[in-house]
Short mmCIF file of C-alpha atoms in Angstrom, two decimals:
data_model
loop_
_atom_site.label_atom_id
_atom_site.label_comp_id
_atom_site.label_asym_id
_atom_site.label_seq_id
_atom_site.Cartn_x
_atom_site.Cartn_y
_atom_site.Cartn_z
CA UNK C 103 0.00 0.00 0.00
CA UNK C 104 1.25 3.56 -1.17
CA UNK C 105 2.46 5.07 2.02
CA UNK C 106 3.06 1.98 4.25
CA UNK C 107 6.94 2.00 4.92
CA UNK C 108 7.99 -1.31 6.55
CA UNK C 109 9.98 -1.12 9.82
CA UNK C 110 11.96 -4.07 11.25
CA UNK C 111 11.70 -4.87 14.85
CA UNK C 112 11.20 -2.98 17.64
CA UNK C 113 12.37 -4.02 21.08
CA UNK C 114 12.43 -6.74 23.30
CA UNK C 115 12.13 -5.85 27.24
CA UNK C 116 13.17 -9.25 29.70
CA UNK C 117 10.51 -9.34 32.48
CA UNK C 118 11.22 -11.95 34.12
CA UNK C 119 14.33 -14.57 34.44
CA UNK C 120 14.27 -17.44 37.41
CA UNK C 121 15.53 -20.75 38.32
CA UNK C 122 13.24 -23.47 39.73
CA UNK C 123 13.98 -27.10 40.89
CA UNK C 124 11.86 -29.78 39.92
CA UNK C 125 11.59 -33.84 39.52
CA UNK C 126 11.84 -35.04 36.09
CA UNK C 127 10.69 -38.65 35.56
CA UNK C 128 11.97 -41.11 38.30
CA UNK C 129 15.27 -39.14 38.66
CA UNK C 130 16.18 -35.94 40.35
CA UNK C 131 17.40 -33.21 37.59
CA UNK C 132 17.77 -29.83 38.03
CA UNK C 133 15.52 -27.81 35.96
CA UNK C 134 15.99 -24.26 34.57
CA UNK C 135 13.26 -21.87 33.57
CA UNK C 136 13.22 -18.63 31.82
CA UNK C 137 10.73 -16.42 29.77
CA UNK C 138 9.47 -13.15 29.26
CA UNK C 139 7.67 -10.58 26.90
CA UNK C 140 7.32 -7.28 25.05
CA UNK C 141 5.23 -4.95 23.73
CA UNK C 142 4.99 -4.94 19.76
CA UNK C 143 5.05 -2.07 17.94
CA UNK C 144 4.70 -0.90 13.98
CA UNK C 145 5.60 2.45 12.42
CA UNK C 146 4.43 3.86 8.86
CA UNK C 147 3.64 7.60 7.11
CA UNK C 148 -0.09 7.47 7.09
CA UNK C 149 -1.27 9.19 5.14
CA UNK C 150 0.45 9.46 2.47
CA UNK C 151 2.56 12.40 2.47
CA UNK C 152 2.05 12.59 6.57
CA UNK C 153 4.22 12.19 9.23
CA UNK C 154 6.12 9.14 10.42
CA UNK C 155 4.24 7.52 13.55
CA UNK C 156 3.76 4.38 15.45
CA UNK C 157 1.17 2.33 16.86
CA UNK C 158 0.93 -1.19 19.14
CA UNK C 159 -0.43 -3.87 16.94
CA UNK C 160 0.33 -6.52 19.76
CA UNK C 161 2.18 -8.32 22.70
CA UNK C 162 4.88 -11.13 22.58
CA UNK C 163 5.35 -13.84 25.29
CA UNK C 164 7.94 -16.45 25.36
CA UNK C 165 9.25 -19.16 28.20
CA UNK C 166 11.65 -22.33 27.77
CA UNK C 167 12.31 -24.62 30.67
CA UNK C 168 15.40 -27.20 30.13
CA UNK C 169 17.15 -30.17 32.21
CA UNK C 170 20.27 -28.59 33.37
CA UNK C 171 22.04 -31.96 33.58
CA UNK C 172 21.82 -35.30 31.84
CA UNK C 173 23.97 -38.74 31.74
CA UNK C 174 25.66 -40.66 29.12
CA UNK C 175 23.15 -42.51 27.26
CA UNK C 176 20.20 -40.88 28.31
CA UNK C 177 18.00 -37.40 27.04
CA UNK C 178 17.45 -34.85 28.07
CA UNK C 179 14.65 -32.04 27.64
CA UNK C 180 14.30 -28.63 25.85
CA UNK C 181 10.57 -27.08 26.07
CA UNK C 182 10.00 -23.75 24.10
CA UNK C 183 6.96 -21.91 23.88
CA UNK C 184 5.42 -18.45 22.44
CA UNK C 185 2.37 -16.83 22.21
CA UNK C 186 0.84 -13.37 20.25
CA UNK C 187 -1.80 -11.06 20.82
CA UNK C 188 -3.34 -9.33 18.90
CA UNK C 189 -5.31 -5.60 18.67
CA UNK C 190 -7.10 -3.02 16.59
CA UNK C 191 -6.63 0.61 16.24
CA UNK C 192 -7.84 3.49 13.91
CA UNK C 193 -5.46 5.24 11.58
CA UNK C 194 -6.27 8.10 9.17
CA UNK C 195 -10.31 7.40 9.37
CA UNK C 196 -9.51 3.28 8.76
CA UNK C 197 -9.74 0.48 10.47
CA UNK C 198 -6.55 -1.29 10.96
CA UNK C 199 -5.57 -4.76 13.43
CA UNK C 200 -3.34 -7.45 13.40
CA UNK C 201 -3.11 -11.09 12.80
CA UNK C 202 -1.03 -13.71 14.35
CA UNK C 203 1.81 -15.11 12.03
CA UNK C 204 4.29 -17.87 12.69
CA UNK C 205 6.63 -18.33 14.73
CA UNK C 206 9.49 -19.95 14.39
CA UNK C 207 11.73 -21.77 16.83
CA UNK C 208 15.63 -22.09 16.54
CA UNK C 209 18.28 -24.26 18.71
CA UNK C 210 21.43 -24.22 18.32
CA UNK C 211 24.57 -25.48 19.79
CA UNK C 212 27.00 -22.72 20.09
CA UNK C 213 29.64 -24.47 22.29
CA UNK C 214 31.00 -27.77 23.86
CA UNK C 215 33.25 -27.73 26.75
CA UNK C 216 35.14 -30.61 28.83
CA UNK C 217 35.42 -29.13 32.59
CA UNK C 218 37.48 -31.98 33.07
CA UNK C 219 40.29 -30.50 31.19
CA UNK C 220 39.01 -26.79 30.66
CA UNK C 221 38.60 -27.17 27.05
CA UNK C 222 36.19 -25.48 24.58
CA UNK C 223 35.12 -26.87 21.30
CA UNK C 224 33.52 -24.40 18.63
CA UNK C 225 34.33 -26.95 15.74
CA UNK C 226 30.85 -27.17 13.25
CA UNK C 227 31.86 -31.05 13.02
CA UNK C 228 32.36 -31.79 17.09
CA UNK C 229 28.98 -29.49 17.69
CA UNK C 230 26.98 -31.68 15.70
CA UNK C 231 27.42 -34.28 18.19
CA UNK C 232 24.19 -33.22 19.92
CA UNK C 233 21.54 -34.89 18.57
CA UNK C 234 18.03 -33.46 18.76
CA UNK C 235 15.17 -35.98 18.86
CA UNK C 236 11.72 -36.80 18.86
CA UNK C 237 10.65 -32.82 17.85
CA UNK C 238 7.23 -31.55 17.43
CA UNK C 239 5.73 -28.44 17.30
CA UNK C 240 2.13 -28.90 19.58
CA UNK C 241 -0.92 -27.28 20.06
CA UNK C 242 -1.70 -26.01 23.58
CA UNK C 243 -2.03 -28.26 26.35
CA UNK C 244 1.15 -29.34 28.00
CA UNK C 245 2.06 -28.23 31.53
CA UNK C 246 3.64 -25.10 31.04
CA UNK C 247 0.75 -23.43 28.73
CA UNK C 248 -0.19 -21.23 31.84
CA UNK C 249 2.98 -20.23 32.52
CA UNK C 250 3.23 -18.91 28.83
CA UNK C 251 -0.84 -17.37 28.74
CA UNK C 252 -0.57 -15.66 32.21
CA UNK C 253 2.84 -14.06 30.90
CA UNK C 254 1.56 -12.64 28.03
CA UNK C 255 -1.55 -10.99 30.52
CA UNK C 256 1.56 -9.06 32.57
CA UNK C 257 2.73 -7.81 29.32
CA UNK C 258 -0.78 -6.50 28.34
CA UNK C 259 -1.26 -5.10 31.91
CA UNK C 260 2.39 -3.51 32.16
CA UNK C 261 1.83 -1.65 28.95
CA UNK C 262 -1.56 -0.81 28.21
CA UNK C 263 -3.06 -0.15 31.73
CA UNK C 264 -5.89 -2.99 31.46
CA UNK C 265 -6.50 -5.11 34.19
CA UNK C 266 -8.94 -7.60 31.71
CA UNK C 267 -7.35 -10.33 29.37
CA UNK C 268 -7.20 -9.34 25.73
CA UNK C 269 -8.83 -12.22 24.06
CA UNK C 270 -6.94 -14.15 21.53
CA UNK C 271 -7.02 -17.88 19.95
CA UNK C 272 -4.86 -20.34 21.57
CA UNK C 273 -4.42 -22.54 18.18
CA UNK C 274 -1.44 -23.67 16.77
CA UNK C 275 -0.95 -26.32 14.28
CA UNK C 276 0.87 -29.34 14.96
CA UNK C 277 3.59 -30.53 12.88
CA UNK C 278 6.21 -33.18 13.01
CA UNK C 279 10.09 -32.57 12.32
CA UNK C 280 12.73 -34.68 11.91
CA UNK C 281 15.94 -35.29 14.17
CA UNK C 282 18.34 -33.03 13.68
CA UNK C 283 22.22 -32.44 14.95
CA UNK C 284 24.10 -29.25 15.86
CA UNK C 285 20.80 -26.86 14.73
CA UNK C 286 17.31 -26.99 14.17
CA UNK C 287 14.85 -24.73 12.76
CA UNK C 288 11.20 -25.62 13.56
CA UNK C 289 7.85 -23.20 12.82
CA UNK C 290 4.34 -23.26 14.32
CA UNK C 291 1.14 -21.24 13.22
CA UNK C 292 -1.31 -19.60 15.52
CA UNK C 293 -1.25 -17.40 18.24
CA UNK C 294 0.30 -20.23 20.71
CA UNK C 295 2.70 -22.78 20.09
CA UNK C 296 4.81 -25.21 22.26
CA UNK C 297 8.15 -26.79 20.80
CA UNK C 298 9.73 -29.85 22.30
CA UNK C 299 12.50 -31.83 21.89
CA UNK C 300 14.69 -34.63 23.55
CA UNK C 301 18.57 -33.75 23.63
CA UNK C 302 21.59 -36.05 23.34
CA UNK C 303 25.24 -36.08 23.63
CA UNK C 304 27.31 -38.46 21.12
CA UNK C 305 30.70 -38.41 21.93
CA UNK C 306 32.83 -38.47 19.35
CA UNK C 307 35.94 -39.94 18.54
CA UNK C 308 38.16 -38.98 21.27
CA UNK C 309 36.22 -38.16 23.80
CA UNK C 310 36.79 -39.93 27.08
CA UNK C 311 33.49 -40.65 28.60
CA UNK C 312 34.85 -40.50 32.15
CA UNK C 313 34.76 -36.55 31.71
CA UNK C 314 31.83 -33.57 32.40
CA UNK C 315 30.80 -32.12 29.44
CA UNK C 316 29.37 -28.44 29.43
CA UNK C 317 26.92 -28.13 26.40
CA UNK C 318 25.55 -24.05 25.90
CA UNK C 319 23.11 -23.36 23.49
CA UNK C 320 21.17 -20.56 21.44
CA UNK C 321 17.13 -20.62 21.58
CA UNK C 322 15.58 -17.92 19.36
CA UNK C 323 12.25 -17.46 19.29
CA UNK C 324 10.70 -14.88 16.15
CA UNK C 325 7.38 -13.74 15.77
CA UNK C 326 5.23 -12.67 13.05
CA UNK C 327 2.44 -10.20 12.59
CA UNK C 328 0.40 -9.14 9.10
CA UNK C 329 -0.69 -5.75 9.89
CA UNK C 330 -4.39 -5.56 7.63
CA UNK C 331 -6.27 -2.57 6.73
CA UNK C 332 -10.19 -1.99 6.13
CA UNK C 333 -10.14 0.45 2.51
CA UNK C 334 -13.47 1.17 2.48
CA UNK C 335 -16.59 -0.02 0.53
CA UNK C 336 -15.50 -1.05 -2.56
CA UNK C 337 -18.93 -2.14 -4.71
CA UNK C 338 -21.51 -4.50 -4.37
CA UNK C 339 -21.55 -8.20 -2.94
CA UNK C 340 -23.24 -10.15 -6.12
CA UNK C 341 -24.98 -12.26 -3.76
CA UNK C 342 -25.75 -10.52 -1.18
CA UNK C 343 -27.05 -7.52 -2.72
CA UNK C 344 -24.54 -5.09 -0.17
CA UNK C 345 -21.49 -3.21 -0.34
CA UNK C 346 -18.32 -4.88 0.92
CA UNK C 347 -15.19 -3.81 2.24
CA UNK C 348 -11.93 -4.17 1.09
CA UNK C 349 -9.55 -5.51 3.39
CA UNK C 350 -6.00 -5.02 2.04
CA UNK C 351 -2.64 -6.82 4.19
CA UNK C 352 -0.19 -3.99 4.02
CA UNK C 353 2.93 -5.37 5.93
CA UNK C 354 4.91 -7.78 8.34
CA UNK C 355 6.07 -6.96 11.42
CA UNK C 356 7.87 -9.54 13.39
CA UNK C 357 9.04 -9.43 17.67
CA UNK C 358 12.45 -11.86 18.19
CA UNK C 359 13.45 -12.99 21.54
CA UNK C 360 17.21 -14.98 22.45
CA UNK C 361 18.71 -16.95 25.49
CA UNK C 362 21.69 -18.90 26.24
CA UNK C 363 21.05 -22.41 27.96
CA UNK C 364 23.51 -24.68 29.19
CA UNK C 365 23.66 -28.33 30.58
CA UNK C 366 25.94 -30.82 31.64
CA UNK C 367 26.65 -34.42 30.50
CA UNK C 368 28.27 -36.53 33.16
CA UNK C 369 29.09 -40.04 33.04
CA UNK C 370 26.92 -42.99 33.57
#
């Protein structure tokens, strides 16, 4: 649309970082949790030949929760999940909202080191010895949904002033993935998703298993808004006899989140 200038991203503002411990299956690991959120926002010149503003088209949650220490032989577990909201606002004498996008989810091992000797390992070949299994990309319902929903309700409070939920959809699409090593890229659609995954260390040649391995990885978490516009009555519906409006998607704009997790492998 004439006028529309795209922006990228806007800001991300950490709310809230914490540690819990927790039981994991029949053994004890220590589990770390973090998440947080931000207020979306999109610029343009509206109208045309106006001035340069902005408006909030929506609010960005994330959290991830991870076993901070696993054995040879065994997995561990690496939970991701985001959610968008949505909103409306007038621009210009128009109608103009948001809809949810993707959002895509992104591991990847950064670094490998033996405490046992102080070594790091940044080598593409020795990083690809993690193996990441059994991933899907689920619809809500897993234990750490509220976690993820009530975040999202501090963002809207912190920056808007309401003390009501914003409605949105919690839908997201499920899709399978293969295993992958060293990096993975997974995406899922609606305005909540969860991504899970199993994590493994292969040794490779060379490494003693008698050593404590320190594995640190990336998470990234993007998400994606099409901003949409109402342009006004446009003619008549054939069918129905009325005048219909044009509705005319005039942009992306996207909120990205990153974190640094880390977890040991010891031996058996």
């Amino acid at each position: 649309m004439k006028g529309v200038r795209k922006t990228s991203l806007l800001y991300i503002i950490p709310l809230i970082s914490l540690f819990i411990i927790s039981m994991f299956c029949w053994n004890v690991y220590a589990q770390q949790y973090s998440s947080g959120g931000t207020e979306v926002t999109w610029g343009h010149i509206y109208p045309p030949g106006g001035t340069y503003h902005y408006h909030t088209i929506g609010y960005f949650a994330w959290a991830a929760e991870w076993d901070a220490s696993i054995r040879y032989g065994s997995y561990g577990v690496i939970y991701m999940g985001g959610t968008e909201g949505v909103t409306s606002w007038y621009c210009g004498g128009q109608q103009w909202w948001s809809e949810t996008g993707l959002i895509k989810y992104n591991i990847k091992v950064i670094k490998i080191k033996d405490l046992t000797t102080q070594t790091e390992y940044t080598d593409p070949n020795i990083l690809q010895s993690i193996q990441f299994d059994d991933l899907c990309v689920r619809p809500h319902g897993s234990e750490y949904v509220d976690d993820i929903v009530n975040l999202l309700w501090d963002v809207v409070q912190m920056v808007t002033g309401f003390s009501f939920p914003i409605p949105f959809k919690l839908l997201s699409s499920y899709t399978s993935v293969s295993d992958g090593w060293g990096e993975i890229t997974v995406y899922g659609s609606g305005s909540l998703s969860e991504f899970y995954t199993k994590v493994c260390f292969i040794p490779p040649a060379g490494f003693p298993r008698t050593h404590t391995y320190e594995v640190t990885c990336q998470l990234t978490w993007t998400a994606y808004f099409l901003i949409c516009v109402e342009t006004g009555a446009e003619g008549i519906n054939p069918i129905e006899g009325e005048d219909f409006i044009s509705v005319q998607a005039v942009d992306t704009a996207y909120a990205s989140a990153a974190i640094y997790i880390t977890f040991t492998v010891t031996p058996s």
